PDB file of C-alpha atoms in Angstrom:
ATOM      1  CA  UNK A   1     133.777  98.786 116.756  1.00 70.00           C
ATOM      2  CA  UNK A   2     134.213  99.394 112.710  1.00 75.00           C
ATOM      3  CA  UNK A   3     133.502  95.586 112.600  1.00 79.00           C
ATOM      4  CA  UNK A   4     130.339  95.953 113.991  1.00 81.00           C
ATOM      5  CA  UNK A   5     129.103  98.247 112.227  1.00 84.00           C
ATOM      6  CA  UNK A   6     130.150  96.799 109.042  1.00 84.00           C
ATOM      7  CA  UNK A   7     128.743  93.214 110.113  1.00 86.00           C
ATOM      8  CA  UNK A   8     125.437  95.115 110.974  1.00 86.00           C
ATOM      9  CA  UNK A   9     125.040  96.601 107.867  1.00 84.00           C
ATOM     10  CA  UNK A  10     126.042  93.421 105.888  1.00 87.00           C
ATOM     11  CA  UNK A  11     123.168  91.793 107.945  1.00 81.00           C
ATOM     12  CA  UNK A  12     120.769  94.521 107.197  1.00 78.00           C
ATOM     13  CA  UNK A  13     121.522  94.407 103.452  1.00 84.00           C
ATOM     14  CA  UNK A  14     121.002  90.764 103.367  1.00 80.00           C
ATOM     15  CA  UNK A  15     117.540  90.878 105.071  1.00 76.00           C
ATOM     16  CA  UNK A  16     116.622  94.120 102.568  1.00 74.00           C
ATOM     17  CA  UNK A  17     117.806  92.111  99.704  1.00 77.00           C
ATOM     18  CA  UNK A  18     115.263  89.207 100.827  1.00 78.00           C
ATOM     19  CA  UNK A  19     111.916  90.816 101.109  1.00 78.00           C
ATOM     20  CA  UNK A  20     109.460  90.054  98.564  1.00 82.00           C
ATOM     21  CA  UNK A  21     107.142  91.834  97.215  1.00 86.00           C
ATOM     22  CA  UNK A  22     103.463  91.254  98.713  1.00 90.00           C
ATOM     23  CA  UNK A  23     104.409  92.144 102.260  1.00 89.00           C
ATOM     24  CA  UNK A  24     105.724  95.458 100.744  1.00 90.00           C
ATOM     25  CA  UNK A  25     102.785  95.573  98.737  1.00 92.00           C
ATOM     26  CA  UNK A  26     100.730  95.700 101.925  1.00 93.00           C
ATOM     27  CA  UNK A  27     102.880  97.714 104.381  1.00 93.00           C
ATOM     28  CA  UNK A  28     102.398 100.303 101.374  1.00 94.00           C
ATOM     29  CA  UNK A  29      98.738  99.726 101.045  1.00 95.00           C
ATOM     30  CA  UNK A  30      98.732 100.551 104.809  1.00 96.00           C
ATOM     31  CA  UNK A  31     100.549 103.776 104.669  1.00 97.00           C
ATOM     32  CA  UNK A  32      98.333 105.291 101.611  1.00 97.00           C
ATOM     33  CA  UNK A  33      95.075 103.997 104.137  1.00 97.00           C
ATOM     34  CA  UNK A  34      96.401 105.821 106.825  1.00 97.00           C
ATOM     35  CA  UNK A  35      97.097 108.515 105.038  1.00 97.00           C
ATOM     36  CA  UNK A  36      93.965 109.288 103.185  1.00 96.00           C
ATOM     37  CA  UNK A  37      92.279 108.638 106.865  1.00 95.00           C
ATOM     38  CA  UNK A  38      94.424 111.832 107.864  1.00 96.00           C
ATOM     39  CA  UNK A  39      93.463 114.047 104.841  1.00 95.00           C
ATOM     40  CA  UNK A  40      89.980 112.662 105.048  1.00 94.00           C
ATOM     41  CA  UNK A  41      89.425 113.410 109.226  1.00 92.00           C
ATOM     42  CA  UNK A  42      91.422 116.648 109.098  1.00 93.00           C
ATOM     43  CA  UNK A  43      89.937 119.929 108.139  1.00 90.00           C
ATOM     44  CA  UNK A  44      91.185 122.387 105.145  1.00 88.00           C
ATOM     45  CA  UNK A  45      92.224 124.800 107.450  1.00 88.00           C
ATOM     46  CA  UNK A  46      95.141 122.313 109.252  1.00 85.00           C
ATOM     47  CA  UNK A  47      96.440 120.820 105.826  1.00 87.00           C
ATOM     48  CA  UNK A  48      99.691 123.262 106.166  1.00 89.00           C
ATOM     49  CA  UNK A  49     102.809 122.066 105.155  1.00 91.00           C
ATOM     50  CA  UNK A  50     104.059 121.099 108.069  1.00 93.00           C
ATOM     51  CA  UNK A  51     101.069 119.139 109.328  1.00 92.00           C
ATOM     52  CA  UNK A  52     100.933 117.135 105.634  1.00 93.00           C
ATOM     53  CA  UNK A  53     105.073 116.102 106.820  1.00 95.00           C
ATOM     54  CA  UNK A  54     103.713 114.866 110.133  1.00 94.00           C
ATOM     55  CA  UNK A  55     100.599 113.224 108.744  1.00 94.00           C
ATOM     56  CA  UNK A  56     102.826 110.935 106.225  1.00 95.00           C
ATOM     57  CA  UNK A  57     105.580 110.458 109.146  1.00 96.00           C
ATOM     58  CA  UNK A  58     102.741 109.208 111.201  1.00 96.00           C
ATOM     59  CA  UNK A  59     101.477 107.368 108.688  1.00 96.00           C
ATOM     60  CA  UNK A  60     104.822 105.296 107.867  1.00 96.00           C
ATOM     61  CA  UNK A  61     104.873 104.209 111.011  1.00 95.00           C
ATOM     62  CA  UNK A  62     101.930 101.533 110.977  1.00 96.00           C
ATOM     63  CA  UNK A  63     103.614 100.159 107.755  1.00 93.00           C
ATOM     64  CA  UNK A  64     106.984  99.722 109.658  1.00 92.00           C
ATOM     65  CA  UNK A  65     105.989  98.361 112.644  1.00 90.00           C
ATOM     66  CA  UNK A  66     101.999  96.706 112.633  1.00 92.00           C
ATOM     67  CA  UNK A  67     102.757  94.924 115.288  1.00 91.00           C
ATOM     68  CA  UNK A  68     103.457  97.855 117.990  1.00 91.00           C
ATOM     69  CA  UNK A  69     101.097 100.409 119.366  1.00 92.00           C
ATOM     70  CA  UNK A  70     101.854 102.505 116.213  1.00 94.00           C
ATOM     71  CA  UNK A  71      98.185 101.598 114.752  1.00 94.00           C
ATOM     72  CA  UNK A  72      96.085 102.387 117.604  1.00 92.00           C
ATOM     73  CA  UNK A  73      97.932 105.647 117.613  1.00 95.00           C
ATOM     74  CA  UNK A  74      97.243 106.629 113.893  1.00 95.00           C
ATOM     75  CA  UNK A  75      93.304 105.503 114.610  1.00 94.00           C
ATOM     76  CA  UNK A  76      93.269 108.004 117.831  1.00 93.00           C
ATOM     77  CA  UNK A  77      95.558 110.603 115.646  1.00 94.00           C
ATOM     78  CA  UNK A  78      92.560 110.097 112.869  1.00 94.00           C
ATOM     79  CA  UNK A  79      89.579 110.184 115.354  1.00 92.00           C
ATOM     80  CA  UNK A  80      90.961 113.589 116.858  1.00 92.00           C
ATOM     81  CA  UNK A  81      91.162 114.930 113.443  1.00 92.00           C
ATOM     82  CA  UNK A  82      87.585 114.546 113.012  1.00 89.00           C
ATOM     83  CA  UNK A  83      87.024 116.376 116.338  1.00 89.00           C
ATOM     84  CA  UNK A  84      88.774 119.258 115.575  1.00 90.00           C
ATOM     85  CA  UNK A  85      87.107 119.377 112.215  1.00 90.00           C
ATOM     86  CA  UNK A  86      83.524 118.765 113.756  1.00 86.00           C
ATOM     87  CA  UNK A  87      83.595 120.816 116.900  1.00 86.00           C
ATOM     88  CA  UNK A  88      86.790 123.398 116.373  1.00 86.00           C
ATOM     89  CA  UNK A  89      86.239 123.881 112.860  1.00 87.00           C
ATOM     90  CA  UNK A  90      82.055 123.340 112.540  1.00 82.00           C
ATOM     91  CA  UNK A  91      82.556 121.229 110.068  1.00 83.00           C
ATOM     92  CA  UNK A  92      78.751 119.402 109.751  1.00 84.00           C
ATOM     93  CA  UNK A  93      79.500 115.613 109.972  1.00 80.00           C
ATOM     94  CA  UNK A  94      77.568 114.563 106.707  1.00 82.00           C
ATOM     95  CA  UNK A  95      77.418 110.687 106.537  1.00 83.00           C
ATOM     96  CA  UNK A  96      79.431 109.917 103.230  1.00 87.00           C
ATOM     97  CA  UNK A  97      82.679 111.397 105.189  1.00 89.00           C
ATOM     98  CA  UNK A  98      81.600 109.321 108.353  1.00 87.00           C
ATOM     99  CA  UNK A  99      81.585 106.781 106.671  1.00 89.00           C
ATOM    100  CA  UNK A 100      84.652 106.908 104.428  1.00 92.00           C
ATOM    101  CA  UNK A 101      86.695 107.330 107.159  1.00 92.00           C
ATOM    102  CA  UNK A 102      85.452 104.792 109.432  1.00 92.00           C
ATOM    103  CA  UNK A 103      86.132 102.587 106.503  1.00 93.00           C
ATOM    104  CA  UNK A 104      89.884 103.863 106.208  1.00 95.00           C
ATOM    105  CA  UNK A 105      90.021 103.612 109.985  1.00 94.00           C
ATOM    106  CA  UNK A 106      88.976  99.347 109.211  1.00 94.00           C
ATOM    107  CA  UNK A 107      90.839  98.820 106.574  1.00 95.00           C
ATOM    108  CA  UNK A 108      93.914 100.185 108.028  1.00 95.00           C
ATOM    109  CA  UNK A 109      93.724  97.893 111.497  1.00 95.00           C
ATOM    110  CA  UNK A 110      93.109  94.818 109.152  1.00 95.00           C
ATOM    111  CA  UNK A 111      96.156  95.699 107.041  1.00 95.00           C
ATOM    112  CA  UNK A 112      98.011  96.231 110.230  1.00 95.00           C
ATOM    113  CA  UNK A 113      96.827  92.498 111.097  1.00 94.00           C
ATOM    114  CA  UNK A 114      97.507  90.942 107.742  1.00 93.00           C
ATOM    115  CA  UNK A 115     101.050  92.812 107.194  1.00 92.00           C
ATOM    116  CA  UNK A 116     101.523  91.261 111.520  1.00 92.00           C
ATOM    117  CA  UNK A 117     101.625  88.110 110.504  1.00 90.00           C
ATOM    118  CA  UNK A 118     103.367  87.928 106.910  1.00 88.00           C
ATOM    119  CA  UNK A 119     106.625  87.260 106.778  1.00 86.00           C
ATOM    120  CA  UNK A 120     108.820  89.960 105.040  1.00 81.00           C
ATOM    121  CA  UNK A 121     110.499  87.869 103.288  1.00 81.00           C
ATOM    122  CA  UNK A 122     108.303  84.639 102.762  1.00 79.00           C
ATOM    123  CA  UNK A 123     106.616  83.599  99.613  1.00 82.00           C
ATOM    124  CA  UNK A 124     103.148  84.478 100.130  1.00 85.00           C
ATOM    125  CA  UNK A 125      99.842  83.667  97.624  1.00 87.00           C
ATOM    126  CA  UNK A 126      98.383  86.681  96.458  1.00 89.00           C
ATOM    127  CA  UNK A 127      94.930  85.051  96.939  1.00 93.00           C
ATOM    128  CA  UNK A 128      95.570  84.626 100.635  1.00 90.00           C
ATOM    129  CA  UNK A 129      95.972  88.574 100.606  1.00 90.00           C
ATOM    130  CA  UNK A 130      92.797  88.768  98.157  1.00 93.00           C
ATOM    131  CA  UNK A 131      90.811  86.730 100.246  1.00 94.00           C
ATOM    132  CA  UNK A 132      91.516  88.428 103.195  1.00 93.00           C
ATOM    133  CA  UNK A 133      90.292  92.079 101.133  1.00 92.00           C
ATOM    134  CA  UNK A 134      87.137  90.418 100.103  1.00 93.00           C
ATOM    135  CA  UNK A 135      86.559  89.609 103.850  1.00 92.00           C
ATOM    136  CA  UNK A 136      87.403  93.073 105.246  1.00 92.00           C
ATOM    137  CA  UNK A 137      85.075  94.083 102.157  1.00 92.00           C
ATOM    138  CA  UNK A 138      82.052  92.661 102.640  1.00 91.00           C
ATOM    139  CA  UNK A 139      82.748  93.566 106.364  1.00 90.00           C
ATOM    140  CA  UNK A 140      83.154  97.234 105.563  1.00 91.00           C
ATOM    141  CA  UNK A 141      79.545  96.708 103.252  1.00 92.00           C
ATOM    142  CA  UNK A 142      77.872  95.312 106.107  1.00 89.00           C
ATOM    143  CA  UNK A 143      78.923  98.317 108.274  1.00 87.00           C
ATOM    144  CA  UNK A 144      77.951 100.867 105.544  1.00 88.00           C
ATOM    145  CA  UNK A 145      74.944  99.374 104.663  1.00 89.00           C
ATOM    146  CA  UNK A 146      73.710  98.999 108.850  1.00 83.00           C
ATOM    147  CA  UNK A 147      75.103 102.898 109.273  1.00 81.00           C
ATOM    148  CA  UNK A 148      72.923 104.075 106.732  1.00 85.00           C
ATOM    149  CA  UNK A 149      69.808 101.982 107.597  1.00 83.00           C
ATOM    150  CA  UNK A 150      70.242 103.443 111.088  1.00 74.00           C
ATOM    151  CA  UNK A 151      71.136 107.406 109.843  1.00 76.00           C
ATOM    152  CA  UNK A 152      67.891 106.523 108.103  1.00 78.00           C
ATOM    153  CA  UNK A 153      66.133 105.294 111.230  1.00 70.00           C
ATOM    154  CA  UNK A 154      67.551 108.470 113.095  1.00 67.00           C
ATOM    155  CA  UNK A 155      65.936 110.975 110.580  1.00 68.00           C
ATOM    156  CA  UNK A 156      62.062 108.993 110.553  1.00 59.00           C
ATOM    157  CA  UNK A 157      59.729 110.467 113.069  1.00 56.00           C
ATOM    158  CA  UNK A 158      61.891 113.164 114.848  1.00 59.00           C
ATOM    159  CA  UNK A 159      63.018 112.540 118.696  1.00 58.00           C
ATOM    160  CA  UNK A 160      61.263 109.156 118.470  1.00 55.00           C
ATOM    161  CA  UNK A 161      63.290 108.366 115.374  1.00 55.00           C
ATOM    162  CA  UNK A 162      66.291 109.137 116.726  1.00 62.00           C
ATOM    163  CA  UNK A 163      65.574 107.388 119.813  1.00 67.00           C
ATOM    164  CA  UNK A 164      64.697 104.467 117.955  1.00 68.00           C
ATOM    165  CA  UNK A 165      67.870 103.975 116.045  1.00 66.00           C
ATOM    166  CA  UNK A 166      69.359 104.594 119.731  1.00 71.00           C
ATOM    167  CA  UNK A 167      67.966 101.417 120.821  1.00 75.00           C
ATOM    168  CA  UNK A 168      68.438  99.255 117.631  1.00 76.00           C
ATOM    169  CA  UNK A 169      72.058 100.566 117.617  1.00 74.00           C
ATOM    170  CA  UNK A 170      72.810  99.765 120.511  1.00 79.00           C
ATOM    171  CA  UNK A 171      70.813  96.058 120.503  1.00 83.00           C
ATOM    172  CA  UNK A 172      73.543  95.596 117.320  1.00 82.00           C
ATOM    173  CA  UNK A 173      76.407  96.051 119.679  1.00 80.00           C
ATOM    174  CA  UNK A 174      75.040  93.784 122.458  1.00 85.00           C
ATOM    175  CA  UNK A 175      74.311  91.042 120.025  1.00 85.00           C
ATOM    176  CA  UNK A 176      77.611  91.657 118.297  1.00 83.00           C
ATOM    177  CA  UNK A 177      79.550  91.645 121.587  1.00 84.00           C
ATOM    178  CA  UNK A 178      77.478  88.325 122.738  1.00 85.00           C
ATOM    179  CA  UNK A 179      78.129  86.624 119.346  1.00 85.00           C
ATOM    180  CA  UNK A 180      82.460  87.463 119.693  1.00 81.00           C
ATOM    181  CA  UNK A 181      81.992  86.225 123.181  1.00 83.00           C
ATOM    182  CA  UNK A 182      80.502  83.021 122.610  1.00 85.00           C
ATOM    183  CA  UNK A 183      82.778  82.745 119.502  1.00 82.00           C
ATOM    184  CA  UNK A 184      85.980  83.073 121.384  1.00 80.00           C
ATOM    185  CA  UNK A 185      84.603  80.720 124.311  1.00 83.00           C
ATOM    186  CA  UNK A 186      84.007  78.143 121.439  1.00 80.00           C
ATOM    187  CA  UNK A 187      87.561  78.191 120.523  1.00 68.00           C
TER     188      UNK A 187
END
């Protein structure tokens, strides 16, 4: 049994002694996303010690395992955050925050992709890890950019503004949903 153990932590010395840097780089860039998501979502009033030690728990786990349900957890962890702050706390929902943490929210699922598929200890190009930020960039722009055209659209001409941006918002998900549908029946 002492062999074992010994062999197993031989094994698990030589695998830590092989990662490389960029996959670490991004696990880590996941965990510091996930975390400001927390502190971001979360009221004031639940930042107690003891709640800040489960928040960076929670958010190490993403970085460990980004392939597992440990990801979707953290977004639903982060999304109930900003329902206690909104409705138990009556925090108003102003539109920078809404959007900074739908960002985080992004950003951390396409790290959790990204960090999925690089090997720990493979020799990766840092552009292929740029590249991939300048996509999830201009994708986070786009969002920001359509959120606060349609805040904007919500605010013009009282109930019939808000209905409009209603309508338009939800035409963008229908034509987004019909354009990743006839992508992924072209492939």
């Amino acid at each position: 049994m002492a062999d074992g153990l010994v062999e197993r932590a031989r094994a698990l010395r030589y695998r830590a002694a092989r990662v490389s840097p960029l996959p670490l780089l991004v696990r880590g860039g996941i965990f510091l996303v996930v975390l400001a998501g927390f502190l971001l979502a979360y009221p004031v009033q639940a930042l107690a010690p003891r709640s800040l030690l489960a928040m960076a728990v929670a958010a190490v786990l993403p970085a460990v395992g980004p392939r597992r349900l440990w990801p979707t957890f953290t977004a639903l962890v982060t999304v109930a955050g900003w329902l206690l702050a909104t409705l138990g706390f009556d925090r108003p929902p102003a539109l920078w925050r809404l959007l900074a943490v739908a960002t985080l929210l992004y950003l951390a699922h396409t790290l959790c992709a990204l960090a999925a598929l690089l090997p720990y200890d493979g020799l990766i190009d840092p552009d292929l890890v740029f590249r991939w930020l300048t996509r999830a960039g201009g994708v986070v722009l786009a969002s920001a950019v359509l959120g606060i055209v349609l805040a904007w659209l919500g605010g013009v001409g009282g109930a019939g503004g808000t209905q409009a941006a209603t309508v338009v918002g939800l035409l963008v998900a229908v034509g987004l949903s019909a354009l990743l549908g006839w992508l992924l029946r072209r492939r």
